[in-house]
Tab-separated table of N, CA, C and O in Angstrom:
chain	number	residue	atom	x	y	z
A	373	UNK	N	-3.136	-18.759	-1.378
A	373	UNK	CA	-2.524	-19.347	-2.544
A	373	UNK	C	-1.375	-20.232	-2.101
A	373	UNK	O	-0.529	-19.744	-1.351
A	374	UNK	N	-1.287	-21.321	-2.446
A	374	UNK	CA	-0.222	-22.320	-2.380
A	374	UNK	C	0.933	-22.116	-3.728
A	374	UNK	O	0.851	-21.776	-4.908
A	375	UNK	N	1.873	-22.483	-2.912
A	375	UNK	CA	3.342	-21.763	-4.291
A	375	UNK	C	3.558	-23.536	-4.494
A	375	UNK	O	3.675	-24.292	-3.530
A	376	UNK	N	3.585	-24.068	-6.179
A	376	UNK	CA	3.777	-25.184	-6.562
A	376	UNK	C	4.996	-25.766	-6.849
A	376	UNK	O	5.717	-24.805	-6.581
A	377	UNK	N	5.470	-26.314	-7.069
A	377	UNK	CA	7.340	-26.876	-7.659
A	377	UNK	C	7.482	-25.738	-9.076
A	377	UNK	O	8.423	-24.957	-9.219
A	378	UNK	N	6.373	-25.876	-9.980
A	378	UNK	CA	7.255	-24.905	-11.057
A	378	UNK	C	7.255	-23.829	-10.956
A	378	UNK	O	8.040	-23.209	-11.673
A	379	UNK	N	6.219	-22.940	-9.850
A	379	UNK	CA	6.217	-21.422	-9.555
A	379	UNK	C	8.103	-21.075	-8.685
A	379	UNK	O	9.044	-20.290	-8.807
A	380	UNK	N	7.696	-22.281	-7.844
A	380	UNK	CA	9.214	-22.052	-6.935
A	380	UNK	C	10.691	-21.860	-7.942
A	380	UNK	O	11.601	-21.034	-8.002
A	381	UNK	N	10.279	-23.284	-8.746
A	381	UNK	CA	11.231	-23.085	-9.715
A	381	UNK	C	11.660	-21.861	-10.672
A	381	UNK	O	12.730	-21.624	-11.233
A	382	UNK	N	10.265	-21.079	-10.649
A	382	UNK	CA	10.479	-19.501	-11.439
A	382	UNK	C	11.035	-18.726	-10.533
A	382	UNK	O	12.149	-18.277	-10.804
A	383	UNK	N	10.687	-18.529	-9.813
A	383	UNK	CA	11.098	-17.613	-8.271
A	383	UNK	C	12.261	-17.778	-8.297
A	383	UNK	O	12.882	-16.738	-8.518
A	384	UNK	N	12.984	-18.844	-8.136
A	384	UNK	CA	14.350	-19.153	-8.373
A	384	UNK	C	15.427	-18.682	-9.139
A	384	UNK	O	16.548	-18.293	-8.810
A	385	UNK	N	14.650	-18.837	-10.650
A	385	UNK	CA	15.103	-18.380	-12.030
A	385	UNK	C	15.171	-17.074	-11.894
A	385	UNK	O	16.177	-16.388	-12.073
A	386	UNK	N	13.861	-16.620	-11.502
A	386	UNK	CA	13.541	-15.080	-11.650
A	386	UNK	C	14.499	-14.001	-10.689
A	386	UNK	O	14.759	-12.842	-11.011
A	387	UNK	N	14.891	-14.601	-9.599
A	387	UNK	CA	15.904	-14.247	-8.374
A	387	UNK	C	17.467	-14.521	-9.089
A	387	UNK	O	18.424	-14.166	-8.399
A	388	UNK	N	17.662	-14.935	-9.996
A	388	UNK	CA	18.978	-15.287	-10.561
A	388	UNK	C	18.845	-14.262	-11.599
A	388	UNK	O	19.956	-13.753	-11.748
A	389	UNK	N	18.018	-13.752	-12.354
A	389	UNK	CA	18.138	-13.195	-13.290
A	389	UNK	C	17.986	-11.270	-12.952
A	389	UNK	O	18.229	-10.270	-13.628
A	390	UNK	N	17.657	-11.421	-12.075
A	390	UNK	CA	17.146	-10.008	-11.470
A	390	UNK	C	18.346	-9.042	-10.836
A	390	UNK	O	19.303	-9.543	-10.245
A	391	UNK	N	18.192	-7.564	-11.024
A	391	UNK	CA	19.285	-6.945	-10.520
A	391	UNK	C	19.892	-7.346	-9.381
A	391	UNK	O	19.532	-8.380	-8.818
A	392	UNK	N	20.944	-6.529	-8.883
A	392	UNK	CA	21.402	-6.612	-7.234
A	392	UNK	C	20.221	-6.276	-6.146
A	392	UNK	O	19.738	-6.819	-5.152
A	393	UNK	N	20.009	-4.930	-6.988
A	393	UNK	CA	19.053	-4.162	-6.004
A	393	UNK	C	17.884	-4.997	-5.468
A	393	UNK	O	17.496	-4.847	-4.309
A	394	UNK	N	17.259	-5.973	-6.402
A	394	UNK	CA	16.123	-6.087	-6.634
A	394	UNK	C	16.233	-7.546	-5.949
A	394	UNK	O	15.284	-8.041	-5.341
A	395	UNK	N	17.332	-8.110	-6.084
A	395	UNK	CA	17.436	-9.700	-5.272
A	395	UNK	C	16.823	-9.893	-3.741
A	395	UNK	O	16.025	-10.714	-3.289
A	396	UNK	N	17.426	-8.961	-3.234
A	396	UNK	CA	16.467	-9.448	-1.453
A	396	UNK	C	15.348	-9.201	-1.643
A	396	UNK	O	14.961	-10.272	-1.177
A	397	UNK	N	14.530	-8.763	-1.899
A	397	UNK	CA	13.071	-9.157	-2.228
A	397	UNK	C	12.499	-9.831	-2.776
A	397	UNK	O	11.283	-9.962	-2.638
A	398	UNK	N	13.278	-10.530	-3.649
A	398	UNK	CA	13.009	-11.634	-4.289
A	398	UNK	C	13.165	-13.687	-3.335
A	398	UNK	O	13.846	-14.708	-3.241
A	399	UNK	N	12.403	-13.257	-3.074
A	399	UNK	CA	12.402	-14.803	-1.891
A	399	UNK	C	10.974	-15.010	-1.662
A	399	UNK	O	10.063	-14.226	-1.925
A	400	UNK	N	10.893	-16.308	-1.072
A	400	UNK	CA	9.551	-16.904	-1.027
A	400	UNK	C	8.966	-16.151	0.550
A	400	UNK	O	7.832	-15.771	0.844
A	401	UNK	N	10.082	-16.138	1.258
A	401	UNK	CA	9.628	-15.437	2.423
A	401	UNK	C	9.400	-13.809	2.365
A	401	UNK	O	9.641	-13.247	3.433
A	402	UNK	N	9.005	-13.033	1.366
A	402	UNK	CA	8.477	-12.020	1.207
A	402	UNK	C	6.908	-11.886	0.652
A	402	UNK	O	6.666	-12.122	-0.531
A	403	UNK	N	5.966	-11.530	1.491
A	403	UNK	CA	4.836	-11.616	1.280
A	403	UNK	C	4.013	-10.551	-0.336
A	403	UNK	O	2.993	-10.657	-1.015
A	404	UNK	N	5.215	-9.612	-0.291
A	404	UNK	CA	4.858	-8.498	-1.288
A	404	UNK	C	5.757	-8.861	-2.600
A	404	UNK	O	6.214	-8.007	-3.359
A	405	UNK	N	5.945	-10.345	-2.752
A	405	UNK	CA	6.959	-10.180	-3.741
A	405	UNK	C	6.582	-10.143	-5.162
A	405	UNK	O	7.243	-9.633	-6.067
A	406	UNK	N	5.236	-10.850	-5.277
A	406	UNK	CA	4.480	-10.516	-6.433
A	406	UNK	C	4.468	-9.172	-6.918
A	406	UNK	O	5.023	-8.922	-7.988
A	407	UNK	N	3.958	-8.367	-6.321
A	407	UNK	CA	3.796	-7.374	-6.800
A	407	UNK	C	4.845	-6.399	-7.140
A	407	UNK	O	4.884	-5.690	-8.146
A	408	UNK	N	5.784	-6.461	-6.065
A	408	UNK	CA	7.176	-6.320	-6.083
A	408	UNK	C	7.656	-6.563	-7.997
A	408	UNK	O	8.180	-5.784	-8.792
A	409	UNK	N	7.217	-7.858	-8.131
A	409	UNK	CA	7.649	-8.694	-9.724
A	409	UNK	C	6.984	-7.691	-10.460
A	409	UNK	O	7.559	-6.860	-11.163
A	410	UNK	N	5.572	-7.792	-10.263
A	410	UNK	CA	4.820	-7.235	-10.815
A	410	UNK	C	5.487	-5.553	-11.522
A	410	UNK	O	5.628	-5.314	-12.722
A	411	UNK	N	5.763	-4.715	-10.504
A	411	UNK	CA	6.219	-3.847	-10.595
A	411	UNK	C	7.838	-3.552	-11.534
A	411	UNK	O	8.212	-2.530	-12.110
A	412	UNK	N	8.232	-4.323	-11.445
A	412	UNK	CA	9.718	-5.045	-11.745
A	412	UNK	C	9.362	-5.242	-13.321
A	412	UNK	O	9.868	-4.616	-14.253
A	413	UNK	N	8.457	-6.173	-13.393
A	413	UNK	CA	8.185	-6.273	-14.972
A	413	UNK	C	8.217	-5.199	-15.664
A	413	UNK	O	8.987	-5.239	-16.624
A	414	UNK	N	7.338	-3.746	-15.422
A	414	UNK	CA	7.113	-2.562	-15.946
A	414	UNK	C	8.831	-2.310	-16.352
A	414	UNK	O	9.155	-2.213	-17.536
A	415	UNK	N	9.723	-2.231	-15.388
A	415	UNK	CA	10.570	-1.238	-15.544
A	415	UNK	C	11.461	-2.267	-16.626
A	415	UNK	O	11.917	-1.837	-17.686
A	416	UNK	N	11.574	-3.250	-16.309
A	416	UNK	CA	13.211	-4.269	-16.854
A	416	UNK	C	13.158	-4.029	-18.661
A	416	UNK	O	12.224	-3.428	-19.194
A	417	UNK	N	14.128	-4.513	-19.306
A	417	UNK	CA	14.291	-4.110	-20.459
A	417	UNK	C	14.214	-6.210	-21.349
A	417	UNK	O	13.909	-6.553	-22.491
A	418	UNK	N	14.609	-6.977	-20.239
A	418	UNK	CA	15.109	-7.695	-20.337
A	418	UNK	C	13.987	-8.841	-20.907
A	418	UNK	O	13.056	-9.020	-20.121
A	419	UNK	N	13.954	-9.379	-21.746
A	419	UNK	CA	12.431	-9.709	-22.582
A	419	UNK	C	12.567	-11.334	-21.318
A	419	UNK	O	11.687	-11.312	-20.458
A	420	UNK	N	13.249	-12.191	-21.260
A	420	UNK	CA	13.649	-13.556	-20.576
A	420	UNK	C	12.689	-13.143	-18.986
A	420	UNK	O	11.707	-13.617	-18.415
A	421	UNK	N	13.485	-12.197	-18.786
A	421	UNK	CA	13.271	-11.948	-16.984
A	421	UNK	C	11.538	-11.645	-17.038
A	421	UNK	O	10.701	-12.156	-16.294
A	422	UNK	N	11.232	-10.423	-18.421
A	422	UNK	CA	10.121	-10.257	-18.606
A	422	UNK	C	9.298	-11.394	-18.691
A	422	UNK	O	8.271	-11.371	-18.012
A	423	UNK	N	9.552	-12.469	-19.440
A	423	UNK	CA	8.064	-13.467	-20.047
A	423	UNK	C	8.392	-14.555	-18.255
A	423	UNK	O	7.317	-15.113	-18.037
A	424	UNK	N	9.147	-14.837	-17.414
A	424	UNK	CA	9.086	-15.701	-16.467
A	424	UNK	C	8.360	-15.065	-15.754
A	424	UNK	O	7.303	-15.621	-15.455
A	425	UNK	N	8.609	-13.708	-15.214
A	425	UNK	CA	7.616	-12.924	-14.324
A	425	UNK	C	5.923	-13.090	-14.483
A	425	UNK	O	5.025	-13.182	-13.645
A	426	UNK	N	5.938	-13.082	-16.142
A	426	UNK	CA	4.577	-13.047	-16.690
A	426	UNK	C	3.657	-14.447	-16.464
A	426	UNK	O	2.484	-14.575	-16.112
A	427	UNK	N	4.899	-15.640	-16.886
A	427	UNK	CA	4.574	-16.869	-16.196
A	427	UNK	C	3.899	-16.617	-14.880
A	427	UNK	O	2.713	-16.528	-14.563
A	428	UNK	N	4.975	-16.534	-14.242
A	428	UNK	CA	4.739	-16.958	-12.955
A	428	UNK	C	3.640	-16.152	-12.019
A	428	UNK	O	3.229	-16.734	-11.015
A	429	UNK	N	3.208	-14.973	-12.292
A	429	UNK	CA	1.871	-14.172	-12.014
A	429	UNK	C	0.601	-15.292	-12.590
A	429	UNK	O	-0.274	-15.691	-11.821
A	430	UNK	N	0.659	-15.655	-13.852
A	430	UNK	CA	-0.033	-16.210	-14.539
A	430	UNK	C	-0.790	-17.438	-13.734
A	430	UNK	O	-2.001	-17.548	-13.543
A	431	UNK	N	0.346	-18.398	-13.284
A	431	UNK	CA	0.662	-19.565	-12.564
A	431	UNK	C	-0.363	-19.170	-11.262
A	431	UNK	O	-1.193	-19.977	-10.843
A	432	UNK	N	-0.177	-17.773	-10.670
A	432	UNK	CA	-0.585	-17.123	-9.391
A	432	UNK	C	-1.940	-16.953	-9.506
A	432	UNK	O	-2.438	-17.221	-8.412
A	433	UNK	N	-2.917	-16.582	-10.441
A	433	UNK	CA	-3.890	-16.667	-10.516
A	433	UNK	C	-5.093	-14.865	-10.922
A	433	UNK	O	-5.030	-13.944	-10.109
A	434	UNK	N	-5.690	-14.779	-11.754
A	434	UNK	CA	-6.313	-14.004	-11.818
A	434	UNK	C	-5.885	-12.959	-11.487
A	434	UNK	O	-5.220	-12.432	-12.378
A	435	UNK	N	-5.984	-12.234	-10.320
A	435	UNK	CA	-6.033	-11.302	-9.463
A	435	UNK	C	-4.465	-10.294	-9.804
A	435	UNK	O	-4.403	-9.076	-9.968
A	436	UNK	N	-3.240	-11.385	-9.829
A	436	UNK	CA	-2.089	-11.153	-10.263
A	436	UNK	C	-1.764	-10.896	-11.472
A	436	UNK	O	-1.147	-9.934	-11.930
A	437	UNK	N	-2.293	-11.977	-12.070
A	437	UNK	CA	-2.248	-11.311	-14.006
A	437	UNK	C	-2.856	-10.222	-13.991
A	437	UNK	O	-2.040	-9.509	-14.575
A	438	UNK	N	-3.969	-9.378	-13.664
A	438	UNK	CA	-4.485	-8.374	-13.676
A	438	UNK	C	-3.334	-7.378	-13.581
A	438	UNK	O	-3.457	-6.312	-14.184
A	439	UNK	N	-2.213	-7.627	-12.874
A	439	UNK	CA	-1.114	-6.396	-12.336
A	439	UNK	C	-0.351	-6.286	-13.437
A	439	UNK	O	0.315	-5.255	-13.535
A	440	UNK	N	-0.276	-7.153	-14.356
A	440	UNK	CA	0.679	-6.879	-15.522
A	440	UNK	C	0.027	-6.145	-16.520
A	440	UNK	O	0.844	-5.707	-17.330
A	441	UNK	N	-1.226	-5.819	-16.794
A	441	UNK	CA	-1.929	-5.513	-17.746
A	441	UNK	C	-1.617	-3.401	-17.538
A	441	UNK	O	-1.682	-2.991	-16.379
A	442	UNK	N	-1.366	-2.497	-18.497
A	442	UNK	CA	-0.649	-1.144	-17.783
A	442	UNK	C	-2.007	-0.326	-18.297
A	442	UNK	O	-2.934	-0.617	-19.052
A	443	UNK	N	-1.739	0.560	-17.698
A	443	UNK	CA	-2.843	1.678	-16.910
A	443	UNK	C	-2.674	2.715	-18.832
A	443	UNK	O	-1.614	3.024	-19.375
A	444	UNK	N	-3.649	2.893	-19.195
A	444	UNK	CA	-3.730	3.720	-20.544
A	444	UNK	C	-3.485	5.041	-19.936
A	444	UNK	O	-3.803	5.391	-18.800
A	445	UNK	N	-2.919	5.684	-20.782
A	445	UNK	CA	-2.560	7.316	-20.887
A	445	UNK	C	-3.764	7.838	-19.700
A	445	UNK	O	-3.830	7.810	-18.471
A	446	UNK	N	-4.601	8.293	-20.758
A	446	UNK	CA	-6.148	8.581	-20.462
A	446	UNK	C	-6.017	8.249	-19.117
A	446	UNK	O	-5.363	9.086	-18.495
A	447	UNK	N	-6.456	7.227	-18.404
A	447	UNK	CA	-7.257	6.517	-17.334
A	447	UNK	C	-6.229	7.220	-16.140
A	447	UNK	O	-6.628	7.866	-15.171
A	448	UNK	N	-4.725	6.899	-16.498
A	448	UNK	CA	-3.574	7.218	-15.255
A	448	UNK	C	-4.123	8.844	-15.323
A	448	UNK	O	-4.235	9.381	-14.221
A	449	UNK	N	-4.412	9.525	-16.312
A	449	UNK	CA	-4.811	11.164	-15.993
A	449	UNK	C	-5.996	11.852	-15.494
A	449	UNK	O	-6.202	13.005	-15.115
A	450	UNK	N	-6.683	10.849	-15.601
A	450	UNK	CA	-8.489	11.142	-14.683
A	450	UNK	C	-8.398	10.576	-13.500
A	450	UNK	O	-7.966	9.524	-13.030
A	451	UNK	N	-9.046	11.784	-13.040
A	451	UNK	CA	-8.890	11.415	-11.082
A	451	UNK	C	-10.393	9.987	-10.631
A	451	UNK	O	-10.653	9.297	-9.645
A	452	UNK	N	-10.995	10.180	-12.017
A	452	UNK	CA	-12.582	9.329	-11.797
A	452	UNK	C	-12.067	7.850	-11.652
A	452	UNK	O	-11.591	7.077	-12.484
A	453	UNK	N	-12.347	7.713	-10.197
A	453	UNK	CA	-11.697	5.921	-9.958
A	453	UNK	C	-12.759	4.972	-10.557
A	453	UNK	O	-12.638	3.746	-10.549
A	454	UNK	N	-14.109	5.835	-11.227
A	454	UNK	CA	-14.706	4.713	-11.757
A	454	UNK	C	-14.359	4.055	-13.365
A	454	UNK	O	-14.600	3.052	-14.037
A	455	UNK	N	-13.992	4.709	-13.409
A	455	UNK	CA	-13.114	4.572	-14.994
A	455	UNK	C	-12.164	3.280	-15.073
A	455	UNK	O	-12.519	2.409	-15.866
A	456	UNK	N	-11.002	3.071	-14.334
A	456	UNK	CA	-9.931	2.602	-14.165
A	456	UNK	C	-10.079	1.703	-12.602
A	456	UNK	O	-10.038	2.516	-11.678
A	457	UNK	N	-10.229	0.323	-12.128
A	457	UNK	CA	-10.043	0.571	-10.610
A	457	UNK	C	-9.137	-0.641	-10.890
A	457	UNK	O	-9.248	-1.637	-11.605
A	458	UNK	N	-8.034	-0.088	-9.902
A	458	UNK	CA	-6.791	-1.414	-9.459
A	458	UNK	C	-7.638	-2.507	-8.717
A	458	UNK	O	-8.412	-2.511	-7.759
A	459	UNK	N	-7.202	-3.312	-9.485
A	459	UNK	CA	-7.730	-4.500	-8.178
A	459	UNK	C	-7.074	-4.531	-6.909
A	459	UNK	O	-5.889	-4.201	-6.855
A	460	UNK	N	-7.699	-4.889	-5.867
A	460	UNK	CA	-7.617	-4.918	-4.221
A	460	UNK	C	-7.111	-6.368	-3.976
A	460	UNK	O	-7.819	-7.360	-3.804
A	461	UNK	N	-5.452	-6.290	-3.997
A	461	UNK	CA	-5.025	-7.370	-3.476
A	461	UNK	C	-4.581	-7.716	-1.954
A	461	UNK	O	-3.533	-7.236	-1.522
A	462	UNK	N	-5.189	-8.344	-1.351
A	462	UNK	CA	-5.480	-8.770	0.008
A	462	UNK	C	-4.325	-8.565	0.709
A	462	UNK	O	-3.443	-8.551	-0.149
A	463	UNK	N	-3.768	-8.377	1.919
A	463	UNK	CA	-2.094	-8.245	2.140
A	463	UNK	C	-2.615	-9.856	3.220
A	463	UNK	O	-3.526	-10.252	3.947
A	464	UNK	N	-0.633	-10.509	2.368
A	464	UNK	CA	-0.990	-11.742	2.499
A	464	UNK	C	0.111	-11.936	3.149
A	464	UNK	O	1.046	-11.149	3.005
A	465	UNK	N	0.214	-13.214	4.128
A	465	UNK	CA	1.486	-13.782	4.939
A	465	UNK	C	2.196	-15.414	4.407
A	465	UNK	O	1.542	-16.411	4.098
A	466	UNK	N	3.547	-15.289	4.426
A	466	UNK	CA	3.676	-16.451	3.584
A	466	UNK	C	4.036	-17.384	5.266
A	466	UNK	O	4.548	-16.984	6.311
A	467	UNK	N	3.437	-18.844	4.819
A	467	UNK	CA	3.549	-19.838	5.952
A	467	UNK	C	4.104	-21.080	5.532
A	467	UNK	O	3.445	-21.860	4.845
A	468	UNK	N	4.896	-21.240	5.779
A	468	UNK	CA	5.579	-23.018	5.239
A	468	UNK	C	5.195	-23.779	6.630
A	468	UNK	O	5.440	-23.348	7.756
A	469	UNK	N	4.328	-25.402	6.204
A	469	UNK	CA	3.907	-26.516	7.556
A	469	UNK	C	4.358	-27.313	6.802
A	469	UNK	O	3.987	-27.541	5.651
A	470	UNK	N	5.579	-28.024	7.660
A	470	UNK	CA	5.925	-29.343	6.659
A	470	UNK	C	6.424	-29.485	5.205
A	470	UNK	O	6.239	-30.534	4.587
A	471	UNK	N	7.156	-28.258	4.576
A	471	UNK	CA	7.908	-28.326	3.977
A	471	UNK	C	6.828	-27.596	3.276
A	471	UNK	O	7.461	-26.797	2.587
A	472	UNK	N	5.536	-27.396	3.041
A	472	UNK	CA	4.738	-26.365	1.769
A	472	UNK	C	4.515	-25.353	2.147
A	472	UNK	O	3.840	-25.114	3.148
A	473	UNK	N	5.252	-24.213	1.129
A	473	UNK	CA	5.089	-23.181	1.320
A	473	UNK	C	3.377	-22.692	0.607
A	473	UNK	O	2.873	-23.176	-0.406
A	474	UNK	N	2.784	-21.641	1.491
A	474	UNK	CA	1.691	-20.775	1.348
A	474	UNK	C	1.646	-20.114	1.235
A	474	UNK	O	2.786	-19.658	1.320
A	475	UNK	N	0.507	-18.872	0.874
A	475	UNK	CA	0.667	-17.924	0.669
A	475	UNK	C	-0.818	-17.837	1.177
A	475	UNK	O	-1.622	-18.226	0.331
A	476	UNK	N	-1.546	-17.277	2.756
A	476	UNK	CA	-2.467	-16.977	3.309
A	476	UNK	C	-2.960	-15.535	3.566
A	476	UNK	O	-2.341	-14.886	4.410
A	477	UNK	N	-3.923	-15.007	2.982
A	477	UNK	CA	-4.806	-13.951	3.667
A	477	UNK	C	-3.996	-13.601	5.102
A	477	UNK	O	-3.762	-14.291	6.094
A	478	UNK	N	-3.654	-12.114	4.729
A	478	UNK	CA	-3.457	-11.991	6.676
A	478	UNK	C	-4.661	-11.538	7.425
A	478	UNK	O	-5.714	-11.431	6.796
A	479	UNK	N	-4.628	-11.266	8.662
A	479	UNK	CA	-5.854	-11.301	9.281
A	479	UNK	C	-5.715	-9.687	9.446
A	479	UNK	O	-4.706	-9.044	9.735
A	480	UNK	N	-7.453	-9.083	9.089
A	480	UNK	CA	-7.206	-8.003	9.167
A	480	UNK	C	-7.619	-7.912	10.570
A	480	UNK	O	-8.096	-8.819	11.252
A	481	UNK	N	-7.316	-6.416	10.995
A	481	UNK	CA	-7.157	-5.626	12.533
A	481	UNK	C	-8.368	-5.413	12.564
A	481	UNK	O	-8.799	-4.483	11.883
A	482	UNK	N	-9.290	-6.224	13.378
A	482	UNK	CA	-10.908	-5.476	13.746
A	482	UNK	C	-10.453	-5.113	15.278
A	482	UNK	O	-10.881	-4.017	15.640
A	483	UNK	N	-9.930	-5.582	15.926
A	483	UNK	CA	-9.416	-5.023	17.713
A	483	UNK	C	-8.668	-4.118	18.178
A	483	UNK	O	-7.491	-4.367	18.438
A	484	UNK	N	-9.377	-2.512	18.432
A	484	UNK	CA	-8.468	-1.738	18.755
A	484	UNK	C	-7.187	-2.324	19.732
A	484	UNK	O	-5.960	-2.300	19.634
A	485	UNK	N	-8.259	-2.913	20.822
A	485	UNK	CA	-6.672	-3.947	21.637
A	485	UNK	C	-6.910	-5.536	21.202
A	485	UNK	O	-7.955	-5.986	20.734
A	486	UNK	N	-5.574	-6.344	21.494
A	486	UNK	CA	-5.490	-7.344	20.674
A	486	UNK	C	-6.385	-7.828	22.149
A	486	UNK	O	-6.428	-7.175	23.192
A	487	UNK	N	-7.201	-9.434	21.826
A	487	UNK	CA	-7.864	-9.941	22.820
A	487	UNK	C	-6.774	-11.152	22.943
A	487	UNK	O	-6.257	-11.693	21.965
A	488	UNK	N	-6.426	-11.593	24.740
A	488	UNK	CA	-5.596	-12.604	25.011
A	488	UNK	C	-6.262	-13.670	24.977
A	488	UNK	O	-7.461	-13.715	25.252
A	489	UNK	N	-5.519	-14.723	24.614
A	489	UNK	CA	-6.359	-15.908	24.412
A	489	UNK	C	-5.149	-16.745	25.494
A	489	UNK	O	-3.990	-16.463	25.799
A	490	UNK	N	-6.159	-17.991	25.904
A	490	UNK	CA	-4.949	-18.989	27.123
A	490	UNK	C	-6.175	-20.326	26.970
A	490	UNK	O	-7.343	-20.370	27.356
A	491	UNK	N	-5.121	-21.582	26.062
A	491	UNK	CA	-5.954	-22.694	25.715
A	491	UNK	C	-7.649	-22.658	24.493
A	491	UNK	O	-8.512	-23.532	24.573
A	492	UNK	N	-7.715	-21.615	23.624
A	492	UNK	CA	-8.132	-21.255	22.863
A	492	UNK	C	-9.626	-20.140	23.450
A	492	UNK	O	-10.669	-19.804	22.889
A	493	UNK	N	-9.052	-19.856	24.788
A	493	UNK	CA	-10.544	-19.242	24.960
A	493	UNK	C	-9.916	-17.594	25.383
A	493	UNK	O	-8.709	-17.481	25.598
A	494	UNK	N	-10.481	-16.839	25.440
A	494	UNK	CA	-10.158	-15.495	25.389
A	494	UNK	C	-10.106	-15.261	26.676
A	494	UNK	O	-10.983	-15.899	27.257
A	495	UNK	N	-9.244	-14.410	27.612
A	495	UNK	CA	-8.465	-13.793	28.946
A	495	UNK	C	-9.469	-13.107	29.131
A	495	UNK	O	-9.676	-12.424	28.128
A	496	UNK	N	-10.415	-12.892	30.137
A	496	UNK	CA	-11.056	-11.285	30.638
A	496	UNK	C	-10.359	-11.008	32.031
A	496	UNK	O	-10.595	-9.968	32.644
C-alpha cells in the first residue's frame, strides 16, 4: 500500500489529536500503526479523533476497514473460528524511495538459515 498526501495529512491530524501515551506510535515509520489506530478507535471517547481514524483506514483499503467493524457479543464468546474469522493482515514494512512513503508486504521466513547473497547470486 502506498500512503497518499491526504492519508499523511490524517496521520498527522490523527497524531495531534491522540493521547500522550498513544503518540509514538503514531508515525509513518511504524509498520503496525493501522491497527494500532484501529485498536485506538475502539477505546477513544472522542467522536473527531474517532471519524479521521475511520477515514483514514477507509482511504487504506478493504482489509483495514474490516478492523473497525466490532466483534458481536455472541461470536467474541464461541470458541468456533468458523463463525467469526479476523481477517489476516499481512505484517508489513514501511519504505520511503525518493521521498514516497510505502507500505510493503514483509518477506516471510521460509530459511531456517538466511542464504548469503554477493552481486545478486547466492554464497555456497
Amino acid at each position: 500500500m502506498q500512503y497518499t498526501k491526504p492519508m499523511i495529512d490524517l496521520v498527522y491530524e490523527i497524531r495531534r489529536r491522540v493521547d500522550a501515551d498513544m503518540k509514538p506510535s503514531v508515525k509513518m515509520a511504524n509498520p503496525e500503526m493501522l491497527k494500532e489506530l484501529a485498536d485506538y478507535h475502539q477505546q477513544t471517547k472522542d467522536t473527531i479523533t474517532k471519524t479521521l481514524i475511520k477515514e483514514l483506514l477507509f482511504m487504506a483499503g478493504e482489509q483495514w476497514r474490516q478492523l473497525l467493524e466490532p466483534v458481536s457479543p455472541e461470536a467474541a464468546q464461541v470458541p468456533d473460528i468458523t463463525k467469526h474469522k479476523v481477517p489476516e493482515i499481512p505484517r508489513q514494512v514501511v519504505k520511503v524511495y525518493r521521498g514516497q512513503t510505502i507500505l510493503v508486504d514483509a518477506p516471510r521466513a521460509t530459511h531456517a538459515n538466511p542464504v548469503r547473497m554477493y552481486r545478486g547470486h547466492p554464497v555456497v
